[in-house]
Short mmCIF file of C-alpha atoms in Angstrom, two decimals:
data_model
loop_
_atom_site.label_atom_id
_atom_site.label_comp_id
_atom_site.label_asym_id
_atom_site.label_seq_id
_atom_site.Cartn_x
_atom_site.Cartn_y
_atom_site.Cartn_z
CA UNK V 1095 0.00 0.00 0.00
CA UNK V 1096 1.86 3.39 -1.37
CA UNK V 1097 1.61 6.37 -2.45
CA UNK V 1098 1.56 6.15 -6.80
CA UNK V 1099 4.34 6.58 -8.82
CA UNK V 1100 6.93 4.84 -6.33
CA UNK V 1101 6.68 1.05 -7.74
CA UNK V 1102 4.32 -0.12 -6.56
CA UNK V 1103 3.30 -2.60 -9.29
CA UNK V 1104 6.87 -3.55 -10.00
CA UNK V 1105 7.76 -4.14 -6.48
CA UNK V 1106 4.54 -6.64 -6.26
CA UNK V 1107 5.68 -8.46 -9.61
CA UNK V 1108 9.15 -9.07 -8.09
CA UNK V 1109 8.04 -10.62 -4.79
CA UNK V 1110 6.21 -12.44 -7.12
CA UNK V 1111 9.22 -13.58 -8.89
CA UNK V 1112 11.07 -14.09 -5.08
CA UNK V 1113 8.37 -16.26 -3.70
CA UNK V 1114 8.18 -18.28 -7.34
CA UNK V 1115 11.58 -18.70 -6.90
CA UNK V 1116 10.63 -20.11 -3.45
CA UNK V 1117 8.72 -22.86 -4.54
CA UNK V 1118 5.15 -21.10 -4.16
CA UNK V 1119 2.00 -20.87 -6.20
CA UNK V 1120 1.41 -16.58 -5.75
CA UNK V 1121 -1.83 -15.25 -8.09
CA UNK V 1122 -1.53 -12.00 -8.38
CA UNK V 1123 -4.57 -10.08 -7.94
CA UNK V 1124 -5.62 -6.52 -9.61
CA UNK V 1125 -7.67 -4.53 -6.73
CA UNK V 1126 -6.06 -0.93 -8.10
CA UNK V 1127 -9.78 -0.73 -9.89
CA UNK V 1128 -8.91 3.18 -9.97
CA UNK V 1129 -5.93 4.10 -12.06
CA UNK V 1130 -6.72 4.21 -15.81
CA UNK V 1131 -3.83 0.96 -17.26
CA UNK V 1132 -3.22 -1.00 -14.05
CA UNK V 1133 -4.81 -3.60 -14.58
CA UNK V 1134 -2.79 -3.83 -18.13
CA UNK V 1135 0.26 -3.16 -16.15
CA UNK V 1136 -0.18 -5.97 -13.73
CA UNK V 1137 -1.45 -8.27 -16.90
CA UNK V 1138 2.08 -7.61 -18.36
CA UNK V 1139 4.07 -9.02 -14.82
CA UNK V 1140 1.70 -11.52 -14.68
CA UNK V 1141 2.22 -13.05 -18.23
CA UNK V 1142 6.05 -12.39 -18.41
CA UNK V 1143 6.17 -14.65 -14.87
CA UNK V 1144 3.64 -17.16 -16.05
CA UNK V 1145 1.40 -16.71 -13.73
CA UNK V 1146 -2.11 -16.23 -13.10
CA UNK V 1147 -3.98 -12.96 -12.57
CA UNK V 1148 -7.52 -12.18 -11.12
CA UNK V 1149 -9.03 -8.76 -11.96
CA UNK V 1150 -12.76 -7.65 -13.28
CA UNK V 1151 -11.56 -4.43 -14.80
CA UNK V 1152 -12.17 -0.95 -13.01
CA UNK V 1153 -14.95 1.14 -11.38
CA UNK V 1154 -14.99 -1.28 -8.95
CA UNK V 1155 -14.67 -1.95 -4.85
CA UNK V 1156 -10.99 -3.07 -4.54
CA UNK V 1157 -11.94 -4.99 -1.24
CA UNK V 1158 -14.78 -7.49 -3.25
CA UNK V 1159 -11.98 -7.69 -5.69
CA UNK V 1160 -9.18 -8.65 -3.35
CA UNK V 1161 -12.06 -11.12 -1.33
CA UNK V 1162 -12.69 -13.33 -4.81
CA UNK V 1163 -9.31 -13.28 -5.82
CA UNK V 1164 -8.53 -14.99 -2.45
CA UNK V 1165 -11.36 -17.40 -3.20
CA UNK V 1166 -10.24 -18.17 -6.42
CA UNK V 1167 -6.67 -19.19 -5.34
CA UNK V 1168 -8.28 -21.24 -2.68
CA UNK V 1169 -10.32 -22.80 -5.72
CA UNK V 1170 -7.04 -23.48 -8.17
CA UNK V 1171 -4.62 -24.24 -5.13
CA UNK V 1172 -2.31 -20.97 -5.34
CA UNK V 1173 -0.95 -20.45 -1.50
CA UNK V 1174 -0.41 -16.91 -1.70
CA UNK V 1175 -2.42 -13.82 -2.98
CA UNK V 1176 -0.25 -10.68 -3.88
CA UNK V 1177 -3.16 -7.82 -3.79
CA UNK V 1178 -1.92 -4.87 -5.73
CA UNK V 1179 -3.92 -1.50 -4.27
CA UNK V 1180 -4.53 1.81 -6.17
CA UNK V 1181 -1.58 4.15 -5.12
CA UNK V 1182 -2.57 6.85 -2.97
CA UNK V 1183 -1.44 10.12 -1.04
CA UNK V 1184 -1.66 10.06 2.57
CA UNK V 1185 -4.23 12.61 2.96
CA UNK V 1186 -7.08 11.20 1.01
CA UNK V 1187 -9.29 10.38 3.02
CA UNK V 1188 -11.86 8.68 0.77
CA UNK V 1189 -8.89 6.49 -1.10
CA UNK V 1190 -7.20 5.74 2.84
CA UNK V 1191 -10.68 4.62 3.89
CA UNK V 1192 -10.68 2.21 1.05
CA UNK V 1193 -7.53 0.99 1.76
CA UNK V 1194 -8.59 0.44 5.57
CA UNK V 1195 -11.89 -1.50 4.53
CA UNK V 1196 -9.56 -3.92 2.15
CA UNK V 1197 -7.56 -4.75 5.06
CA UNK V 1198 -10.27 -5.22 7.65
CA UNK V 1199 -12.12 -7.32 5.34
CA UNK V 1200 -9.49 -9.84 3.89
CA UNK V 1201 -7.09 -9.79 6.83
CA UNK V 1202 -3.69 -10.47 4.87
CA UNK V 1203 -1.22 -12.10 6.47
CA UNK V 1204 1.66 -9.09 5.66
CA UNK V 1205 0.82 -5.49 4.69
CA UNK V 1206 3.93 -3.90 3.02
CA UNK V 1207 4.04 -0.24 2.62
CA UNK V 1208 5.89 0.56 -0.65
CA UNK V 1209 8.15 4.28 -0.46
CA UNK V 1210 11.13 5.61 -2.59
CA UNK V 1211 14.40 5.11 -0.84
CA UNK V 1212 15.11 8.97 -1.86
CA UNK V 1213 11.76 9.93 -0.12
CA UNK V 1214 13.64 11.19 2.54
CA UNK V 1215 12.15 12.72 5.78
CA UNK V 1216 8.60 13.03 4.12
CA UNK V 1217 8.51 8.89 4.57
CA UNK V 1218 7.80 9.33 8.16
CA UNK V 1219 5.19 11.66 7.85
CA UNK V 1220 3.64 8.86 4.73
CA UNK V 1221 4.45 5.80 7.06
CA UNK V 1222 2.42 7.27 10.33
CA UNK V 1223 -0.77 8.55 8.25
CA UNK V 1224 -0.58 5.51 6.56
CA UNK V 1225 -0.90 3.93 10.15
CA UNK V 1226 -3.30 5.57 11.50
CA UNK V 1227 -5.87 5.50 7.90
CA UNK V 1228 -5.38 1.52 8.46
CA UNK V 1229 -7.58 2.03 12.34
CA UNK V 1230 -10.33 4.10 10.82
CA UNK V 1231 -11.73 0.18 9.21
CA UNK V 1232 -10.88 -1.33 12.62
CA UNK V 1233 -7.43 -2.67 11.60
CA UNK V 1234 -5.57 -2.86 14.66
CA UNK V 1235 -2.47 -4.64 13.23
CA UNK V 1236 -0.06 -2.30 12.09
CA UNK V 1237 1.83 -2.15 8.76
CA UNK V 1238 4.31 -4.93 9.02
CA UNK V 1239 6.96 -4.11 6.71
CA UNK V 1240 8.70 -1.77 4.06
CA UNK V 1241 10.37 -2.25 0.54
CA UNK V 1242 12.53 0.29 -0.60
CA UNK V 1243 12.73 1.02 -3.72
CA UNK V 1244 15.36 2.84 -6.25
CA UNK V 1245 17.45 1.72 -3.70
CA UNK V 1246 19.90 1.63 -5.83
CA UNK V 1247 20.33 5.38 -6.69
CA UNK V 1248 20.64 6.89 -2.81
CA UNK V 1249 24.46 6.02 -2.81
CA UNK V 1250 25.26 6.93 0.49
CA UNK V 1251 21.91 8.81 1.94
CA UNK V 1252 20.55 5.85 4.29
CA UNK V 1253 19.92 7.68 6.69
CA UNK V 1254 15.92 8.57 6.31
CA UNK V 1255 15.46 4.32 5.68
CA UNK V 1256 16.96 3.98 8.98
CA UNK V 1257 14.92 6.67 10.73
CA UNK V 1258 12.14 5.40 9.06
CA UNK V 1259 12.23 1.71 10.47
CA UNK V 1260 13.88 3.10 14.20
CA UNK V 1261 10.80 5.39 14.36
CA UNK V 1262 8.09 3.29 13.84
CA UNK V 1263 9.79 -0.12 14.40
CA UNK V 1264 8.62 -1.68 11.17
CA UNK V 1265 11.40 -3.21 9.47
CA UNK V 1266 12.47 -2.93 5.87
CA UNK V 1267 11.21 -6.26 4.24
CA UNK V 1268 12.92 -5.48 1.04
CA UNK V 1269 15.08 -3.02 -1.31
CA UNK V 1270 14.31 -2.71 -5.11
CA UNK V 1271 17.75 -2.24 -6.40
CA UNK V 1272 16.84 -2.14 -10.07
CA UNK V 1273 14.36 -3.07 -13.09
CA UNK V 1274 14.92 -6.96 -13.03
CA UNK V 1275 12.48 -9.43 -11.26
CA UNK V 1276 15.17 -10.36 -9.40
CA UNK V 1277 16.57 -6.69 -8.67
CA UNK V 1278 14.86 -7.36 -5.10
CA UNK V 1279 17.47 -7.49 -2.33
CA UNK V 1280 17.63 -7.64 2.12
CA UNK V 1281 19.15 -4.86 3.24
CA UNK V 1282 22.52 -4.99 3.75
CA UNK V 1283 23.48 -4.08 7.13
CA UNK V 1284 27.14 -3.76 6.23
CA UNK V 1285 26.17 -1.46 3.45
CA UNK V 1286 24.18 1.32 5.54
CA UNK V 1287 26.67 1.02 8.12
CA UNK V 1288 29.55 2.00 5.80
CA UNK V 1289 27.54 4.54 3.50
CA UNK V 1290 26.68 6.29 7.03
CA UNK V 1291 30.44 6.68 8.07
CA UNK V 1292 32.16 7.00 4.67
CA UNK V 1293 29.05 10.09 4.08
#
């Protein structure tokens, strides 16, 4: 869940690719029912990885989307659903609400909030409104990880992705370190500690 333009849809295509890699079964399923071409975008992941994609189109509730997708991998025996949400600024309400009834209603097992590793300081302010749109649905589980991406092109300024994860305490799942399916990385620790004293 992420503000648009950050990649968002890439991001979900490579854990796609990680988890396939993995030995699982993911469907991918296209609940951004908002953004004129996403559900083309997502088509494009999901055919260049082989796998399987549940959408019906736009104009309508992401959540009922996201529920039948998850019925429909129960159905064809896929063990993981990768939901891919409309992007969204913080401070829309009526877009964060949507967002909080999704996750009320299908209760995923991981919610990954998607930033730019350049964001800098703005990430906290992104990451907590994020947070607290997630309680208006009666989510009390908080976000429970980050990936990073454009990772890549910060060099040596680490420091907002570690203020980021010290300030809230959710960890970075993931960096995007590229345009490859499998340009998906860890964080290095070695590599933030040595950007932050050779910077």
């Amino acid at each position: 869940y992420i503000l648009a333009g950050v990649g968002k849809s890439t991001s979900l295509a490579k854990i796609a690719y990680y988890l396939q890699s993995n030995q699982c079964n993911p469907l991918l399923a296209a609940c951004d029912t908002f953004r004129s071409g996403a559900v083309e975008q997502l088509s494009v992941h999901a055919s260049c990885l082989n796998l399987p994609l549940y959408h019906q189109g736009y104009a309508k509730d992401p959540s009922a989307v996201a529920k039948a997708a998850i019925n429909k991998a129960t159905e064809d025996g896929n063990d993981v659903v990768l939901v891919d949400t409309a992007g969204r600024m913080q401070n829309n309400v009526p877009l964060m609400k949507a967002l909080a009834k999704l996750v009320t209603e299908t209760s995923p097992d991981l919610v990954l909030f998607v930033c730019e590793a350049l964001v800098g300081n703005d990430g906290m302010d992104q990451l907590t409104m994020f947070q607290k749109a997630l309680t208006m649905g009666g989510h009390t589980r908080p976000i429970d990880g980050i990936v990073l991406t454009k990772f890549d092109t910060v060099s040596d300024k680490v420091g907002a992705a570690l203020t980021l994860t010290h300030l809230t305490g959710v960890p970075i799942a993931f960096c995007g370190t590229g345009q490859k399916y499998n340009h998906l990385k860890p964080l290095s620790v070695p590599f933030v500690i040595q950007s932050l004293f050779t910077s």
